Short mmCIF file of C-alpha atoms in Angstrom, two decimals:
data_model
loop_
_atom_site.label_atom_id
_atom_site.label_comp_id
_atom_site.label_asym_id
_atom_site.label_seq_id
_atom_site.Cartn_x
_atom_site.Cartn_y
_atom_site.Cartn_z
CA UNK A 1 75.84 48.88 -30.90
CA UNK A 2 74.05 48.51 -34.22
CA UNK A 3 73.79 44.86 -33.69
CA UNK A 4 72.06 45.66 -30.28
CA UNK A 5 69.71 48.17 -31.52
CA UNK A 6 68.72 45.78 -34.68
CA UNK A 7 68.02 42.86 -31.99
CA UNK A 8 65.90 45.15 -29.76
CA UNK A 9 63.90 46.34 -32.90
CA UNK A 10 63.39 42.53 -33.68
CA UNK A 11 62.18 41.68 -30.12
CA UNK A 12 59.74 44.74 -30.35
CA UNK A 13 58.29 43.86 -33.51
CA UNK A 14 57.82 40.34 -32.35
CA UNK A 15 55.92 41.80 -29.12
CA UNK A 16 53.90 44.08 -31.37
CA UNK A 17 52.78 41.12 -33.74
CA UNK A 18 51.83 39.00 -30.48
CA UNK A 19 49.85 42.04 -29.30
CA UNK A 20 48.06 42.03 -32.41
CA UNK A 21 47.22 38.52 -32.70
CA UNK A 22 45.92 38.63 -28.94
CA UNK A 23 43.49 41.69 -29.85
CA UNK A 24 42.34 39.72 -33.08
CA UNK A 25 41.61 36.69 -30.95
CA UNK A 26 39.77 38.67 -28.48
CA UNK A 27 37.72 40.46 -31.06
CA UNK A 28 37.03 37.20 -33.04
CA UNK A 29 35.66 35.19 -29.86
CA UNK A 30 33.83 37.98 -28.25
CA UNK A 31 30.60 37.70 -30.49
CA UNK A 32 30.57 33.90 -30.00
CA UNK A 33 30.97 33.84 -26.23
CA UNK A 34 28.19 36.54 -26.24
CA UNK A 35 26.23 34.36 -28.43
CA UNK A 36 26.78 31.61 -26.21
CA UNK A 37 25.94 33.52 -23.03
CA UNK A 38 22.71 34.38 -24.78
CA UNK A 39 22.02 30.69 -25.61
CA UNK A 40 22.56 30.02 -22.06
CA UNK A 41 20.10 32.55 -20.65
CA UNK A 42 17.71 31.39 -23.19
CA UNK A 43 18.09 28.00 -22.03
CA UNK A 44 17.72 28.85 -18.19
CA UNK A 45 14.47 30.90 -19.41
CA UNK A 46 13.22 27.90 -20.97
CA UNK A 47 13.82 25.85 -17.86
CA UNK A 48 11.97 28.10 -15.98
CA UNK A 49 9.02 28.28 -18.18
CA UNK A 50 8.61 24.52 -18.34
CA UNK A 51 8.73 24.35 -14.79
CA UNK A 52 6.02 27.18 -14.32
CA UNK A 53 3.95 25.07 -17.07
CA UNK A 54 4.08 21.96 -15.20
CA UNK A 55 0.63 21.43 -13.70
CA UNK A 56 1.56 18.35 -11.39
CA UNK A 57 2.66 20.22 -8.26
CA UNK A 58 -0.28 22.24 -8.11
CA UNK A 59 -2.54 19.23 -8.72
CA UNK A 60 -0.91 17.35 -5.98
CA UNK A 61 -0.96 20.26 -3.44
CA UNK A 62 -4.68 20.40 -4.31
CA UNK A 63 -5.48 16.88 -4.13
CA UNK A 64 -3.47 16.68 -0.50
CA UNK A 65 -5.93 19.36 0.76
CA UNK A 66 -8.98 16.92 -0.09
CA UNK A 67 -7.44 13.67 0.68
CA UNK A 68 -8.14 11.88 4.13
CA UNK A 69 -7.23 8.92 5.84
CA UNK A 70 -10.11 6.50 6.90
CA UNK A 71 -9.96 4.31 9.94
CA UNK A 72 -11.03 3.98 13.67
CA UNK A 73 -10.25 5.27 16.97
CA UNK A 74 -10.35 3.30 20.14
CA UNK A 75 -8.80 4.94 23.19
CA UNK A 76 -7.79 1.98 25.05
CA UNK A 77 -5.92 0.35 22.11
CA UNK A 78 -2.24 1.01 21.46
CA UNK A 79 -2.27 2.97 19.28
CA UNK A 80 -5.32 4.04 19.64
CA UNK A 81 -5.69 5.22 16.06
CA UNK A 82 -5.75 2.84 13.09
CA UNK A 83 -5.53 3.93 9.41
CA UNK A 84 -7.44 1.45 7.06
CA UNK A 85 -7.29 3.28 3.98
CA UNK A 86 -7.67 6.42 2.00
CA UNK A 87 -10.76 8.60 1.26
CA UNK A 88 -11.42 11.85 -0.55
CA UNK A 89 -13.65 14.68 0.30
CA UNK A 90 -16.65 15.50 -2.06
CA UNK A 91 -19.63 17.46 -2.41
CA UNK A 92 -19.95 20.74 -0.13
CA UNK A 93 -16.75 19.16 2.06
CA UNK A 94 -18.57 17.36 4.45
CA UNK A 95 -18.65 13.96 2.63
CA UNK A 96 -15.73 11.54 2.07
CA UNK A 97 -15.89 8.75 -0.76
CA UNK A 98 -13.96 5.70 -0.01
CA UNK A 99 -13.70 1.92 -0.57
CA UNK A 100 -16.49 -0.26 1.07
CA UNK A 101 -13.99 -2.72 2.42
CA UNK A 102 -11.84 0.13 3.96
CA UNK A 103 -14.93 0.43 6.45
CA UNK A 104 -14.83 -1.98 9.30
CA UNK A 105 -17.74 -4.51 9.39
CA UNK A 106 -18.16 -3.90 13.17
CA UNK A 107 -17.05 -1.53 15.90
CA UNK A 108 -16.32 -2.26 19.52
CA UNK A 109 -19.14 0.10 20.63
CA UNK A 110 -18.97 -1.09 24.23
CA UNK A 111 -15.15 -0.07 24.26
CA UNK A 112 -16.14 3.39 22.47
CA UNK A 113 -14.33 2.37 19.16
CA UNK A 114 -15.55 5.03 16.52
CA UNK A 115 -15.41 5.25 12.68
CA UNK A 116 -13.22 8.32 11.80
CA UNK A 117 -11.50 10.31 9.11
CA UNK A 118 -8.24 11.60 9.77
CA UNK A 119 -7.78 15.09 8.37
CA UNK A 120 -4.35 16.87 8.14
CA UNK A 121 -0.70 15.68 7.89
CA UNK A 122 1.87 13.65 10.19
CA UNK A 123 1.45 14.69 13.98
CA UNK A 124 -1.00 17.59 13.11
CA UNK A 125 -3.48 15.11 12.11
CA UNK A 126 -7.00 15.04 13.90
CA UNK A 127 -9.48 12.38 13.74
CA UNK A 128 -13.26 13.63 12.94
CA UNK A 129 -15.91 11.26 13.56
CA UNK A 130 -17.84 10.00 10.45
CA UNK A 131 -20.44 7.48 9.50
CA UNK A 132 -21.70 5.64 6.54
CA UNK A 133 -24.66 6.99 4.79
CA UNK A 134 -24.62 5.36 1.50
CA UNK A 135 -22.80 2.39 0.09
CA UNK A 136 -22.53 0.32 -2.97
CA UNK A 137 -20.66 -3.00 -2.05
CA UNK A 138 -20.92 -4.24 -5.78
CA UNK A 139 -18.61 -1.57 -6.72
CA UNK A 140 -16.92 -1.46 -3.44
CA UNK A 141 -17.93 2.05 -2.61
CA UNK A 142 -18.90 3.88 0.64
CA UNK A 143 -20.00 7.37 1.18
CA UNK A 144 -19.46 8.86 4.55
CA UNK A 145 -20.69 12.07 6.57
CA UNK A 146 -18.16 14.10 8.46
CA UNK A 147 -18.46 15.96 11.56
CA UNK A 148 -17.29 19.53 11.77
CA UNK A 149 -16.49 22.13 9.37
CA UNK A 150 -16.32 21.56 5.52
CA UNK A 151 -13.05 20.54 3.81
CA UNK A 152 -11.79 21.42 0.28
CA UNK A 153 -13.27 18.92 -1.91
CA UNK A 154 -12.15 17.34 -5.31
CA UNK A 155 -13.86 17.78 -8.53
CA UNK A 156 -15.55 14.66 -10.26
CA UNK A 157 -15.86 14.11 -13.96
CA UNK A 158 -17.78 11.06 -14.96
CA UNK A 159 -18.43 12.47 -18.52
CA UNK A 160 -15.23 12.70 -20.19
CA UNK A 161 -13.95 9.24 -21.39
CA UNK A 162 -10.99 7.89 -19.85
CA UNK A 163 -8.49 6.58 -22.49
CA UNK A 164 -5.62 4.13 -22.56
CA UNK A 165 -2.45 6.01 -22.33
CA UNK A 166 -3.96 8.89 -20.03
CA UNK A 167 -1.72 10.50 -17.68
CA UNK A 168 -3.18 10.52 -14.48
CA UNK A 169 -2.30 10.77 -10.56
CA UNK A 170 -3.39 9.03 -7.26
CA UNK A 171 -2.72 10.23 -3.90
CA UNK A 172 -3.25 8.50 -0.73
CA UNK A 173 -1.77 6.87 2.26
CA UNK A 174 0.12 3.75 1.20
CA UNK A 175 1.01 1.56 4.48
CA UNK A 176 -0.53 4.26 6.42
CA UNK A 177 -0.67 2.13 9.55
CA UNK A 178 2.73 1.71 9.51
CA UNK A 179 4.24 5.07 7.90
CA UNK A 180 1.44 7.29 9.23
CA UNK A 181 -0.55 10.19 8.02
CA UNK A 182 1.62 11.34 5.24
CA UNK A 183 0.08 11.42 1.65
CA UNK A 184 2.00 9.87 -1.13
CA UNK A 185 1.22 10.74 -4.75
CA UNK A 186 1.94 8.29 -7.55
CA UNK A 187 1.82 8.94 -11.45
CA UNK A 188 0.18 6.42 -13.38
CA UNK A 189 -0.79 5.60 -17.06
CA UNK A 190 -4.03 3.76 -17.89
CA UNK A 191 -2.50 0.66 -19.35
CA UNK A 192 -5.75 -1.22 -20.26
CA UNK A 193 -9.42 -0.96 -19.81
CA UNK A 194 -11.21 -4.28 -19.20
CA UNK A 195 -14.03 -6.17 -17.63
CA UNK A 196 -14.08 -6.50 -14.04
CA UNK A 197 -14.19 -10.32 -14.34
CA UNK A 198 -13.39 -12.61 -17.24
CA UNK A 199 -14.55 -16.16 -17.96
CA UNK A 200 -12.20 -18.73 -16.37
CA UNK A 201 -10.43 -21.40 -18.58
CA UNK A 202 -11.91 -24.23 -16.02
CA UNK A 203 -15.03 -24.64 -14.00
CA UNK A 204 -12.87 -25.26 -11.07
CA UNK A 205 -11.28 -21.68 -11.41
CA UNK A 206 -14.62 -20.06 -10.91
CA UNK A 207 -16.05 -18.78 -7.67
CA UNK A 208 -19.24 -17.21 -6.51
CA UNK A 209 -17.83 -13.50 -6.71
CA UNK A 210 -16.76 -14.12 -10.32
CA UNK A 211 -19.90 -15.82 -11.47
CA UNK A 212 -21.88 -12.91 -10.01
CA UNK A 213 -19.78 -10.37 -11.94
CA UNK A 214 -19.70 -12.32 -15.28
CA UNK A 215 -23.32 -11.38 -15.19
CA UNK A 216 -22.41 -7.61 -15.56
CA UNK A 217 -18.65 -7.22 -16.16
CA UNK A 218 -18.35 -3.53 -16.11
CA UNK A 219 -15.07 -1.80 -17.19
CA UNK A 220 -12.36 -1.04 -14.79
CA UNK A 221 -8.89 0.94 -15.51
CA UNK A 222 -5.83 -1.02 -15.14
CA UNK A 223 -2.82 1.14 -14.33
CA UNK A 224 0.95 0.86 -14.77
CA UNK A 225 1.63 1.68 -11.18
CA UNK A 226 1.94 -0.09 -7.96
CA UNK A 227 -0.56 0.69 -4.96
CA UNK A 228 0.06 -0.64 -1.77
CA UNK A 229 -2.37 -1.57 1.17
CA UNK A 230 -3.58 1.74 2.72
CA UNK A 231 -4.04 3.02 -1.04
CA UNK A 232 -7.38 1.88 -1.47
CA UNK A 233 -10.06 4.60 -1.93
CA UNK A 234 -7.39 7.04 -3.25
CA UNK A 235 -8.55 9.23 -5.82
CA UNK A 236 -7.54 8.87 -9.53
CA UNK A 237 -7.36 11.91 -11.10
CA UNK A 238 -6.16 13.75 -14.22
CA UNK A 239 -2.96 15.88 -14.38
CA UNK A 240 -4.70 18.34 -16.75
CA UNK A 241 -7.47 19.47 -14.60
CA UNK A 242 -7.37 17.51 -11.19
CA UNK A 243 -10.82 16.10 -11.77
CA UNK A 244 -11.59 12.64 -10.29
CA UNK A 245 -12.11 9.78 -12.89
CA UNK A 246 -11.92 6.90 -10.45
CA UNK A 247 -11.33 5.19 -7.24
CA UNK A 248 -8.08 3.07 -6.50
CA UNK A 249 -9.31 -0.55 -5.77
CA UNK A 250 -7.35 -3.82 -5.99
CA UNK A 251 -9.26 -6.02 -3.55
CA UNK A 252 -12.54 -5.89 -5.45
CA UNK A 253 -10.91 -6.80 -8.69
CA UNK A 254 -8.56 -9.28 -7.67
CA UNK A 255 -11.35 -11.22 -5.78
CA UNK A 256 -12.74 -12.00 -9.47
CA UNK A 257 -9.95 -11.12 -12.12
CA UNK A 258 -7.25 -12.82 -10.41
CA UNK A 259 -8.77 -15.13 -8.48
CA UNK A 260 -7.24 -18.33 -10.10
CA UNK A 261 -3.87 -17.08 -9.29
CA UNK A 262 -2.06 -18.50 -6.27
CA UNK A 263 -0.02 -15.27 -6.13
CA UNK A 264 -2.10 -12.14 -7.17
CA UNK A 265 -0.29 -9.85 -9.16
CA UNK A 266 0.92 -6.26 -8.21
CA UNK A 267 -1.11 -4.63 -10.90
CA UNK A 268 -3.15 -1.78 -9.73
CA UNK A 269 -6.78 -1.30 -10.61
CA UNK A 270 -9.33 1.47 -10.28
CA UNK A 271 -13.35 1.49 -10.21
CA UNK A 272 -14.48 4.14 -12.80
CA UNK A 273 -16.09 7.20 -10.80
CA UNK A 274 -19.48 7.05 -12.55
CA UNK A 275 -20.25 4.00 -10.20
CA UNK A 276 -20.21 6.59 -7.33
CA UNK A 277 -22.64 8.82 -8.95
CA UNK A 278 -25.89 7.10 -7.51
CA UNK A 279 -24.19 7.71 -3.93
CA UNK A 280 -23.51 11.20 -4.51
CA UNK A 281 -27.02 12.06 -5.91
CA UNK A 282 -28.64 11.19 -2.47
CA UNK A 283 -26.45 13.71 -0.68
CA UNK A 284 -28.47 16.30 1.19
CA UNK A 285 -27.13 19.70 2.31
#
């Protein structure tokens, strides 16, 4: 009996020691777990704050309201609507800036083909009749006047210098004639600012366009992003404030800068927005 009571005492003592150890471990780990939980909460707060501080979604949303498709409408054609490129609304909301080469050289007027601007997204897009009121072929720029109510316009900044390394966006309709009226935004950095044309290594590499532009080789922006057919005329705008600093263009530049290449590169270029100012100055209410 004494032996049994001694064994039970040892069992009870061992159980008490185990309980004390468990309690001690819980007490020691509680502040650590609390601290970890606090750190996790702080991390979530940091992520939320970072998301709220990201200006890109707001810039894209604003640009999409001002970016339009530029093309033609021919009722007897299938499909009747053809998107040739991109443009963006400027001024009082009734003008669109785009590339000159996006505008057709002629229209089948006898078949009632018209120049139009496509407003809206996807199946909700609607064509609006437009007409060219100013153009600058040497910079591949054209200004159109819209019919109908005003649209949200983008802000233009030709005063603040664009620098290599600047973080920019461009929004447009790449392959719009295939993919439809769904604007796509691409992030781009200015990788180089260089003349629109450079002297060729051999006389055989020169063409009339290059010779003409060598007389006034104005700077253009080279970007580290790819633009596709349909992006021509897209606004190039700053992430910081959404102001337009250039117009996406590969056709004009590649006619001279890459004319000696059998296969032009996929480099994307933009015309500085300052070259559009003479067109915009002639806008009348």
